[in-house]
CSV table of C-alpha atoms and ligand atoms in Angstrom, one decimal:
chain,number,residue,atom,x,y,z
A,1,UNK,CA,84.3,118.0,116.7
A,2,UNK,CA,85.8,116.3,119.7
A,3,UNK,CA,89.0,118.3,119.4
A,4,UNK,CA,90.7,120.8,117.1
A,5,UNK,CA,93.9,118.7,116.5
A,6,UNK,CA,94.1,115.0,117.0
A,7,UNK,CA,97.8,114.0,117.3
A,8,UNK,CA,98.7,110.4,116.6
A,9,UNK,CA,102.0,109.5,118.3
A,10,UNK,CA,103.8,110.7,121.4
A,11,UNK,CA,107.4,110.8,120.0
A,12,UNK,CA,109.2,114.1,119.8
A,13,UNK,CA,107.1,115.3,116.9
A,14,UNK,CA,103.7,114.6,118.5
A,15,UNK,CA,104.7,115.8,122.0
A,16,UNK,CA,106.3,119.0,120.9
A,17,UNK,CA,103.3,119.8,118.6
A,18,UNK,CA,100.9,119.3,121.6
A,19,UNK,CA,103.2,121.6,123.7
A,20,UNK,CA,103.3,124.4,121.1
A,21,UNK,CA,99.5,124.2,120.3
A,22,UNK,CA,98.7,124.2,124.0
A,23,UNK,CA,100.6,127.5,124.4
A,24,UNK,CA,98.4,128.9,121.6
A,25,UNK,CA,95.3,127.8,123.4
A,26,UNK,CA,94.5,125.2,120.7
A,27,UNK,CA,92.7,122.1,121.9
A,28,UNK,CA,94.4,118.8,121.1
A,29,UNK,CA,94.4,115.2,122.1
A,30,UNK,CA,97.5,113.0,121.9
A,31,UNK,CA,97.1,109.2,121.3
A,32,UNK,CA,100.1,106.9,121.7
A,33,UNK,CA,100.2,103.2,121.0
A,34,UNK,CA,102.8,102.3,123.6
A,35,UNK,CA,103.0,102.8,127.4
A,36,UNK,CA,104.6,105.8,129.0
A,37,UNK,CA,107.4,103.6,130.4
A,38,UNK,CA,108.2,102.4,126.9
A,39,UNK,CA,108.4,105.7,125.1
A,40,UNK,CA,110.4,107.3,128.0
A,41,UNK,CA,113.0,104.6,127.7
A,42,UNK,CA,113.3,104.1,124.0
A,43,UNK,CA,117.0,104.9,123.2
A,44,UNK,CA,117.6,106.8,120.0
A,45,UNK,CA,119.0,110.1,119.0
A,46,UNK,CA,121.4,112.3,121.1
A,47,UNK,CA,122.3,115.3,119.1
A,48,UNK,CA,120.2,118.5,119.3
A,49,UNK,CA,120.7,121.3,116.8
A,50,UNK,CA,120.9,124.8,118.0
A,51,UNK,CA,117.4,125.5,116.6
A,52,UNK,CA,115.9,122.5,118.5
A,53,UNK,CA,117.4,123.7,121.8
A,54,UNK,CA,116.2,127.2,121.1
A,55,UNK,CA,112.5,126.2,120.6
A,56,UNK,CA,112.6,124.0,123.7
A,57,UNK,CA,114.2,126.9,125.7
A,58,UNK,CA,111.8,129.6,124.4
A,59,UNK,CA,108.8,127.5,125.3
A,60,UNK,CA,109.9,126.7,128.8
A,61,UNK,CA,110.8,122.9,128.6
A,62,UNK,CA,114.6,123.1,128.6
A,63,UNK,CA,115.6,123.6,132.3
A,64,UNK,CA,116.9,120.0,132.7
A,65,UNK,CA,118.4,120.1,129.1
A,66,UNK,CA,120.5,123.2,130.2
A,67,UNK,CA,121.5,121.5,133.4
A,68,UNK,CA,122.4,118.1,132.0
A,69,UNK,CA,122.9,118.6,128.3
A,70,UNK,CA,126.5,118.8,127.0
A,71,UNK,CA,127.2,121.7,124.6
A,72,UNK,CA,129.7,120.8,121.9
A,73,UNK,CA,131.4,123.3,119.6
A,74,UNK,CA,133.2,120.8,117.4
A,75,UNK,CA,133.4,117.2,116.2
A,76,UNK,CA,136.3,115.1,115.1
A,77,UNK,CA,136.6,113.3,111.8
A,78,UNK,CA,139.0,110.4,112.1
A,79,UNK,CA,140.4,108.6,109.0
A,80,UNK,CA,143.7,107.1,108.0
A,81,UNK,CA,144.5,106.7,111.7
A,82,UNK,CA,144.5,110.5,112.3
A,83,UNK,CA,142.0,112.8,113.9
A,84,UNK,CA,140.9,116.2,112.4
A,85,UNK,CA,138.7,118.7,114.3
A,86,UNK,CA,135.8,120.4,112.6
A,87,UNK,CA,135.3,123.6,114.6
A,88,UNK,CA,131.5,123.8,114.2
A,89,UNK,CA,130.9,127.0,116.1
A,90,UNK,CA,133.8,128.9,114.6
A,91,UNK,CA,132.6,127.9,111.1
A,92,UNK,CA,128.9,128.3,111.7
A,93,UNK,CA,128.5,131.7,113.3
A,94,UNK,CA,128.8,130.6,116.9
A,95,UNK,CA,126.0,128.0,116.7
A,96,UNK,CA,126.6,124.7,118.6
A,97,UNK,CA,125.0,121.3,119.2
A,98,UNK,CA,123.8,119.9,122.5
A,99,UNK,CA,124.2,116.3,123.4
A,100,UNK,CA,121.1,115.2,125.3
A,101,UNK,CA,119.2,111.9,124.9
A,102,UNK,CA,116.0,111.9,122.8
A,103,UNK,CA,114.3,110.0,125.6
A,104,UNK,CA,115.1,112.8,128.0
A,105,UNK,CA,113.4,115.3,125.6
A,106,UNK,CA,110.5,113.0,125.5
A,107,UNK,CA,110.3,112.8,129.4
A,108,UNK,CA,110.5,116.6,129.6
A,109,UNK,CA,107.7,117.0,127.1
A,110,UNK,CA,105.5,114.4,128.7
A,111,UNK,CA,105.9,116.1,132.1
A,112,UNK,CA,105.0,119.5,130.6
A,113,UNK,CA,101.9,118.1,128.9
A,114,UNK,CA,100.7,116.3,132.0
A,115,UNK,CA,101.4,119.4,134.2
A,116,UNK,CA,99.4,121.5,131.8
A,117,UNK,CA,96.5,119.0,132.2
A,118,UNK,CA,96.4,118.2,128.5
A,119,UNK,CA,95.0,114.9,127.3
A,120,UNK,CA,97.7,112.4,126.5
A,121,UNK,CA,96.6,108.8,126.3
A,122,UNK,CA,99.0,105.9,126.3
A,123,UNK,CA,98.3,102.4,125.0
A,124,UNK,CA,95.7,104.0,122.7
A,125,UNK,CA,97.1,103.2,119.3
A,126,UNK,CA,95.3,104.6,116.2
A,127,UNK,CA,94.0,101.7,114.0
A,128,UNK,CA,92.4,103.8,111.2
A,129,UNK,CA,92.4,107.4,110.0
A,130,UNK,CA,90.0,109.0,107.7
A,131,UNK,CA,91.9,111.9,106.1
A,132,UNK,CA,88.9,113.6,104.6
A,133,UNK,CA,86.5,113.3,107.5
A,134,UNK,CA,89.2,113.9,110.2
A,135,UNK,CA,88.3,110.8,112.1
A,136,UNK,CA,90.8,108.7,114.1
A,137,UNK,CA,89.7,105.2,115.2
A,138,UNK,CA,91.8,103.9,118.1
A,139,UNK,CA,92.2,101.4,120.9
A,140,UNK,CA,90.2,98.3,120.2
A,141,UNK,CA,88.7,100.0,117.1
A,142,UNK,CA,85.4,101.1,118.8
A,143,UNK,CA,86.8,104.5,120.1
A,144,UNK,CA,86.6,107.4,117.8
A,145,UNK,CA,88.1,110.9,117.8
A,146,UNK,CA,86.7,113.5,115.5
A,147,UNK,CA,89.1,116.4,114.7
A,148,UNK,CA,89.4,119.5,112.5
A,149,UNK,CA,93.0,118.4,111.8
A,150,UNK,CA,94.7,115.1,112.3
A,151,UNK,CA,98.5,115.3,112.8
A,152,UNK,CA,100.2,112.0,111.9
A,153,UNK,CA,103.3,112.0,114.1
A,154,UNK,CA,103.4,108.2,114.5
A,155,UNK,CA,106.8,107.5,113.1
A,156,UNK,CA,107.9,105.4,110.1
A,157,UNK,CA,105.8,102.3,111.0
A,158,UNK,CA,102.6,104.2,111.9
A,159,UNK,CA,99.2,104.2,110.3
A,160,UNK,CA,98.9,107.9,109.3
A,161,UNK,CA,101.0,107.8,106.1
A,162,UNK,CA,99.2,104.6,105.0
A,163,UNK,CA,95.9,106.5,105.3
A,164,UNK,CA,96.8,108.7,102.3
A,165,UNK,CA,95.6,107.0,99.1
A,166,UNK,CA,98.6,105.5,97.3
A,167,UNK,CA,97.9,107.6,94.1
A,168,UNK,CA,98.1,110.8,96.1
A,169,UNK,CA,101.6,110.1,97.5
A,170,UNK,CA,105.0,110.0,95.9
A,171,UNK,CA,107.7,108.0,97.7
A,172,UNK,CA,111.4,108.4,97.3
A,173,UNK,CA,113.5,105.8,99.0
A,174,UNK,CA,117.0,104.4,99.4
A,175,UNK,CA,118.2,101.5,101.5
A,176,UNK,CA,121.9,101.3,102.4
A,177,UNK,CA,123.8,98.1,102.4
A,178,UNK,CA,124.6,98.4,106.1
A,179,UNK,CA,123.1,99.0,109.5
A,180,UNK,CA,124.3,100.5,112.8
A,181,UNK,CA,124.9,98.5,115.9
A,182,UNK,CA,124.6,100.9,118.9
A,183,UNK,CA,125.5,100.5,122.5
A,184,UNK,CA,125.1,102.4,125.7
A,185,UNK,CA,127.9,101.7,128.2
A,186,UNK,CA,128.8,102.8,131.8
A,187,UNK,CA,132.1,104.3,130.7
A,188,UNK,CA,133.3,107.9,130.8
A,189,UNK,CA,133.6,109.5,127.3
A,190,UNK,CA,137.0,109.0,125.8
A,191,UNK,CA,136.9,112.4,124.1
A,192,UNK,CA,135.3,115.8,124.8
A,193,UNK,CA,133.7,115.7,121.3
A,194,UNK,CA,132.0,113.2,119.1
A,195,UNK,CA,134.4,111.1,116.9
A,196,UNK,CA,133.2,110.0,113.4
A,197,UNK,CA,135.6,107.4,112.2
A,198,UNK,CA,136.2,106.1,108.7
A,199,UNK,CA,138.0,102.8,108.7
A,200,UNK,CA,138.5,100.1,106.1
A,201,UNK,CA,136.6,97.7,108.3
A,202,UNK,CA,133.7,100.1,108.5
A,203,UNK,CA,132.4,103.3,110.1
A,204,UNK,CA,132.5,103.8,113.9
A,205,UNK,CA,131.1,106.6,116.0
A,206,UNK,CA,131.9,107.6,119.6
A,207,UNK,CA,129.2,109.6,121.3
A,208,UNK,CA,128.0,110.1,124.8
A,209,UNK,CA,125.1,110.8,127.1
A,210,UNK,CA,126.7,112.1,130.3
A,211,UNK,CA,130.1,112.2,132.0
A,212,UNK,CA,129.5,108.6,133.0
A,213,UNK,CA,127.7,107.1,130.0
A,214,UNK,CA,129.0,106.6,126.4
A,215,UNK,CA,127.1,105.8,123.3
A,216,UNK,CA,129.1,104.0,120.5
A,217,UNK,CA,128.1,102.8,117.1
A,218,UNK,CA,129.6,100.3,114.6
A,219,UNK,CA,128.7,99.9,110.9
A,220,UNK,CA,127.5,96.2,110.5
A,221,UNK,CA,125.8,94.2,107.8
A,222,UNK,CA,122.1,95.0,107.4
A,223,UNK,CA,120.7,91.6,108.4
A,224,UNK,CA,123.3,91.2,111.3
A,225,UNK,CA,122.2,89.1,114.3
A,226,UNK,CA,122.8,91.0,117.6
A,227,UNK,CA,123.6,87.6,119.1
A,228,UNK,CA,126.7,87.5,116.9
A,229,UNK,CA,128.0,90.5,118.8
A,230,UNK,CA,128.9,89.7,122.3
A,231,UNK,CA,130.3,92.7,124.3
A,232,UNK,CA,133.9,91.7,123.9
A,233,UNK,CA,133.6,91.6,120.1
A,234,UNK,CA,132.0,95.0,120.0
A,235,UNK,CA,134.7,96.6,122.1
A,236,UNK,CA,137.5,94.9,120.1
A,237,UNK,CA,136.0,96.2,116.9
A,238,UNK,CA,135.5,99.7,118.2
A,239,UNK,CA,139.1,99.8,119.5
A,240,UNK,CA,140.4,98.6,116.1
A,241,UNK,CA,138.4,101.0,114.0
A,242,UNK,CA,139.0,104.0,116.3
A,243,UNK,CA,142.7,103.5,116.9
A,244,UNK,CA,145.1,106.4,116.1
A,245,UNK,CA,148.2,105.5,114.1
A,246,UNK,CA,150.5,106.8,116.9
A,247,UNK,CA,148.8,104.5,119.4
A,248,UNK,CA,147.7,107.5,121.6
A,249,UNK,CA,143.9,106.6,121.7
A,250,UNK,CA,142.1,104.0,123.7
A,251,UNK,CA,138.4,103.9,124.1
A,252,UNK,CA,137.2,103.6,127.7
A,253,UNK,CA,135.2,100.4,128.2
A,254,UNK,CA,132.4,99.6,130.7
A,255,UNK,CA,129.3,97.6,131.3
A,256,UNK,CA,127.1,97.5,128.2
A,257,UNK,CA,123.5,98.1,129.3
A,258,UNK,CA,121.7,98.7,126.0
A,259,UNK,CA,122.4,97.2,122.6
A,260,UNK,CA,120.5,97.3,119.3
A,261,UNK,CA,120.8,97.3,115.5
A,262,UNK,CA,119.1,100.0,113.4
A,263,UNK,CA,118.8,100.0,109.6
A,264,UNK,CA,120.0,102.9,107.5
A,265,UNK,CA,117.4,104.3,105.2
A,266,UNK,CA,116.6,107.5,103.3
A,267,UNK,CA,112.9,108.0,102.7
A,268,UNK,CA,110.5,110.9,101.8
A,269,UNK,CA,106.8,110.8,101.2
A,270,UNK,CA,105.3,113.8,99.4
A,271,UNK,CA,103.2,115.8,99.9
A,272,UNK,CA,103.0,116.0,103.7
A,273,UNK,CA,99.3,116.9,103.7
A,274,UNK,CA,96.2,115.2,102.4
A,275,UNK,CA,92.8,116.6,103.3
A,276,UNK,CA,92.6,117.1,107.0
A,277,UNK,CA,95.7,114.9,107.6
A,278,UNK,CA,99.2,116.4,108.0
A,279,UNK,CA,102.3,114.3,108.4
A,280,UNK,CA,105.3,115.3,110.6
A,281,UNK,CA,108.6,113.8,111.5
A,282,UNK,CA,109.5,110.1,110.8
A,283,UNK,CA,105.9,109.5,109.5
A,284,UNK,CA,106.9,111.5,106.4
A,285,UNK,CA,110.6,111.1,106.2
A,286,UNK,CA,113.6,109.1,107.4
A,287,UNK,CA,117.3,110.0,107.2
A,288,UNK,CA,120.3,107.8,107.8
A,289,UNK,CA,121.6,108.6,111.3
A,290,UNK,CA,125.1,109.8,110.2
A,291,UNK,CA,124.0,113.4,110.0
A,292,UNK,CA,122.2,113.2,113.4
A,293,UNK,CA,119.2,114.9,111.9
A,294,UNK,CA,116.0,112.8,112.3
A,295,UNK,CA,114.8,114.2,115.6
A,296,UNK,CA,115.8,117.7,114.5
A,297,UNK,CA,113.9,117.4,111.3
A,298,UNK,CA,110.8,116.3,113.2
A,299,UNK,CA,111.1,119.4,115.4
A,300,UNK,CA,111.5,121.7,112.4
A,301,UNK,CA,108.3,120.2,110.8
A,302,UNK,CA,106.4,120.8,114.0
A,303,UNK,CA,107.5,124.4,114.3
A,304,UNK,CA,106.2,125.2,110.9
A,305,UNK,CA,103.0,123.2,111.5
A,306,UNK,CA,102.3,124.9,114.9
A,307,UNK,CA,102.6,128.3,113.3
A,308,UNK,CA,100.3,127.3,110.4
A,309,UNK,CA,97.7,125.9,112.8
A,310,UNK,CA,97.8,128.9,115.1
A,311,UNK,CA,97.0,131.2,112.1
A,312,UNK,CA,94.3,128.8,111.0
A,313,UNK,CA,92.5,128.6,114.3
A,314,UNK,CA,93.0,132.2,115.4
A,315,UNK,CA,91.8,133.9,112.2
A,316,UNK,CA,90.8,131.2,109.8
A,317,UNK,CA,93.9,131.9,107.8
A,318,UNK,CA,94.7,128.6,106.0
A,319,UNK,CA,97.6,129.9,103.9
A,320,UNK,CA,100.2,128.4,106.2
A,321,UNK,CA,98.5,125.1,106.1
A,322,UNK,CA,98.4,125.3,102.3
A,323,UNK,CA,102.1,125.8,102.1
A,324,UNK,CA,103.1,123.5,105.0
A,325,UNK,CA,104.2,120.6,102.8
A,326,UNK,CA,106.2,122.7,100.4
A,327,UNK,CA,107.8,124.7,103.2
A,328,UNK,CA,108.9,121.5,105.1
A,329,UNK,CA,110.1,119.6,102.0
A,330,UNK,CA,112.7,122.2,101.2
A,331,UNK,CA,114.4,121.5,104.5
A,332,UNK,CA,113.7,117.8,104.3
A,333,UNK,CA,115.6,117.6,101.0
A,334,UNK,CA,118.5,119.7,102.2
A,335,UNK,CA,118.8,117.4,105.2
A,336,UNK,CA,118.4,114.3,103.0
A,337,UNK,CA,121.3,115.5,100.9
A,338,UNK,CA,123.5,116.2,103.9
A,339,UNK,CA,122.7,112.9,105.6
A,340,UNK,CA,123.3,111.0,102.4
A,341,UNK,CA,126.6,112.8,101.8
A,342,UNK,CA,127.9,112.2,105.4
A,343,UNK,CA,126.8,108.5,105.1
A,344,UNK,CA,128.6,108.1,101.7
A,345,UNK,CA,131.7,109.8,103.0
A,346,UNK,CA,132.1,107.9,106.3
A,347,UNK,CA,131.0,104.3,105.6
A,348,UNK,CA,132.7,101.3,104.0
A,349,UNK,CA,130.7,101.1,100.8
A,350,UNK,CA,131.1,98.3,98.2
A,351,UNK,CA,134.8,97.8,98.7
A,352,UNK,CA,135.4,99.1,95.1
A,353,UNK,CA,138.9,100.7,95.2
A,354,UNK,CA,137.9,103.6,92.9
A,355,UNK,CA,135.1,104.5,95.3
A,356,UNK,CA,137.5,104.2,98.2
A,357,UNK,CA,139.9,106.7,96.6
A,358,UNK,CA,137.1,109.2,95.9
A,359,UNK,CA,136.0,108.9,99.5
A,360,UNK,CA,139.5,109.5,100.8
A,361,UNK,CA,139.8,112.6,98.6
A,362,UNK,CA,136.5,113.9,99.9
A,363,UNK,CA,137.6,113.4,103.5
A,364,UNK,CA,140.9,115.1,102.8
A,365,UNK,CA,139.2,118.1,101.2
A,366,UNK,CA,136.7,118.5,104.0
A,367,UNK,CA,139.4,118.8,106.7
A,368,UNK,CA,141.7,121.0,104.5
A,369,UNK,CA,139.3,123.4,102.9
A,370,UNK,CA,137.6,126.0,105.1
A,371,UNK,CA,134.8,126.2,102.5
A,372,UNK,CA,134.2,122.4,102.6
A,373,UNK,CA,134.4,122.3,106.4
A,374,UNK,CA,132.0,125.2,106.6
A,375,UNK,CA,129.5,123.3,104.5
A,376,UNK,CA,129.7,120.4,106.9
A,377,UNK,CA,129.5,122.7,110.0
A,378,UNK,CA,126.5,124.8,109.0
A,379,UNK,CA,124.5,121.7,108.0
A,380,UNK,CA,125.5,119.8,111.1
A,381,UNK,CA,124.5,122.5,113.6
A,382,UNK,CA,121.4,123.1,111.5
A,383,UNK,CA,120.3,125.8,109.1
A,384,UNK,CA,118.0,128.4,110.4
A,385,UNK,CA,114.3,127.8,109.5
A,386,UNK,CA,114.3,130.9,107.4
A,387,UNK,CA,117.5,129.9,105.5
A,388,UNK,CA,116.1,126.8,103.9
B,1,LIG,P1,109.0,108.6,116.7
B,1,LIG,O1,110.0,109.0,117.7
B,1,LIG,O2,109.1,107.3,116.0
B,1,LIG,O3,107.6,108.6,117.4
B,1,LIG,C1,106.4,108.1,116.9
B,1,LIG,C2,105.5,107.7,118.0
B,1,LIG,O4,104.3,107.2,117.5
B,1,LIG,C3,106.1,106.5,118.8
B,1,LIG,O5,106.0,106.8,120.2
B,1,LIG,C4,105.2,105.3,118.5
B,1,LIG,O6,105.1,104.4,119.5
B,1,LIG,C5,103.9,106.0,118.2
B,1,LIG,N1,103.0,105.3,117.3
B,1,LIG,C6,103.3,104.4,116.2
B,1,LIG,N2,102.2,104.0,115.6
B,1,LIG,C7,101.1,104.5,116.3
B,1,LIG,C8,99.7,104.4,116.2
B,1,LIG,N3,99.2,103.6,115.3
B,1,LIG,N4,99.0,105.1,117.1
B,1,LIG,C9,99.5,105.8,118.0
B,1,LIG,N5,100.8,106.0,118.2
B,1,LIG,C10,101.6,105.3,117.4
B,1,LIG,N6,117.9,111.8,115.1
B,1,LIG,C11,118.6,112.9,115.4
B,1,LIG,O7,118.1,114.1,115.2
B,1,LIG,N7,119.9,112.9,116.0
B,1,LIG,C12,120.5,111.7,116.3
B,1,LIG,O8,121.5,111.7,116.9
B,1,LIG,C13,119.7,110.5,115.9
B,1,LIG,N8,120.2,109.3,116.2
B,1,LIG,C14,119.5,108.2,116.0
B,1,LIG,C15,120.0,106.9,116.4
B,1,LIG,C16,119.2,105.8,116.2
B,1,LIG,C17,119.8,104.5,116.6
B,1,LIG,C18,117.9,105.9,115.7
B,1,LIG,C19,117.1,104.6,115.5
B,1,LIG,C20,117.4,107.1,115.3
B,1,LIG,C21,118.2,108.2,115.4
B,1,LIG,N9,117.7,109.5,115.1
B,1,LIG,C22,118.4,110.6,115.3
B,1,LIG,C23,116.3,109.6,114.5
B,1,LIG,C24,115.3,110.0,115.5
B,1,LIG,O9,115.3,109.1,116.6
B,1,LIG,C25,113.9,110.1,114.9
B,1,LIG,O10,114.0,110.8,113.7
B,1,LIG,C26,112.8,110.6,115.8
B,1,LIG,O11,112.5,109.7,116.8
B,1,LIG,C27,111.5,111.1,115.0
B,1,LIG,O12,110.5,111.5,115.9
B,1,LIG,P2,109.0,111.3,115.6
B,1,LIG,O13,108.3,111.8,116.8
B,1,LIG,O14,108.7,111.7,114.2
B,1,LIG,O15,108.8,109.7,115.5
B,2,LIG,C1,124.0,109.6,119.3
B,2,LIG,O1,124.6,110.1,120.2
B,2,LIG,O2,123.1,108.8,119.5
B,2,LIG,C2,124.3,110.0,117.9
B,2,LIG,C3,125.3,111.0,117.6
B,2,LIG,C4,125.6,111.3,116.3
B,2,LIG,C5,124.9,110.7,115.3
B,2,LIG,C6,123.9,109.7,115.5
B,2,LIG,C7,123.6,109.4,116.8
B,2,LIG,O3,125.2,111.0,114.0
């Protein structure tokens, strides 16, 4: 064998797996299709669960996260022109979320990997994986890596999932009839906490990256052309959807320096292991972004996988690897349900008035009932690995 674990993809899943395995003295090679510059600047998630922060802290890659990340103990749900705070930490045993860009996590993990001298190859995309033989072909197709285990951490559009024979994989999928238009702008946050807004014109979200940078999202049609959204139109729509009835809220505006449209999708492929190939993160599952869970779910998979591989390589104990898929899928489905529920509650759906009244009732209940708010809070900050 060339290496014990061949990791395909240097997103959060692949990089964290390499970091955790490196600490256990397990030999691994990371192959990434894109350049370092590209992966370090790909703008995506921003909300880290308590458990995600804990694992990065415990394994020594969270110094900058603790300096620059913003700890939030609540979020606001806004609907009918009024804001309602969900006191996450009070409701969820003191747990909190940290707002810190995914690409910052990726930068920190790349730096840790390179400092440790571990192999990490950019612009070395896998072209073919043999899940039974544990072989990865990459680059121009003539390079080959032979591994005891192949970890497919190559995201939703990667090659790893496709390497599993179709009859060995069951896929569950739902596409939503909307997408998110996201921007990054040089503007101070207009609120200390994230604001999730339900409005008859569609969902809007106010988030942030730092005291100088805000991240905002708008629900748009799925096939929407970004060219149809000049900055003025985006700001106007955000202001309209996020307005409070008493006129007391105005969103700070500033130069838009990043703009993109992301589809909303729920997806699960089961099982998450086939032969020598294991899948982790977006390669195995996608959640709509409303619950802020995709990155955190990738981290949860990798924590389970690293433990299983450590037992396997240290004492030949394959039991963890045997239960890896089942163990992860319990959490995956909990998170799928939560993300679907938040999505259905917050977005403009079909416009059917019956549906709209149900949605209104659900929102009212969540902000009035401590039990309902607690359900939201404990899922949002993230359930403990042991509790799922
Ligand atoms: P990825 O980050 O997709 O990484 C996969 C890597 O594999 C990439 O670097 C890719 O280039 C590489 N790759 C692909 N094919 C190959 C190949 N053939 N060979 C080698 N390498 C390959 N999640 C949250 O938790 N909180 C949020 O607030 C949140 N917000 C989001 C907002 C947006 C707009 C989007 C799009 C996503 C959001 N997510 C959020 C989801 C989150 O970004 C993903 O779940 C996360 O990136 C998953 O990490 P991953 O490592 O599994 O996959
Ligand atoms: C983000 O800050 O990018 C973000 C926050 C909350 C979400 C999704 C994305 O639910």
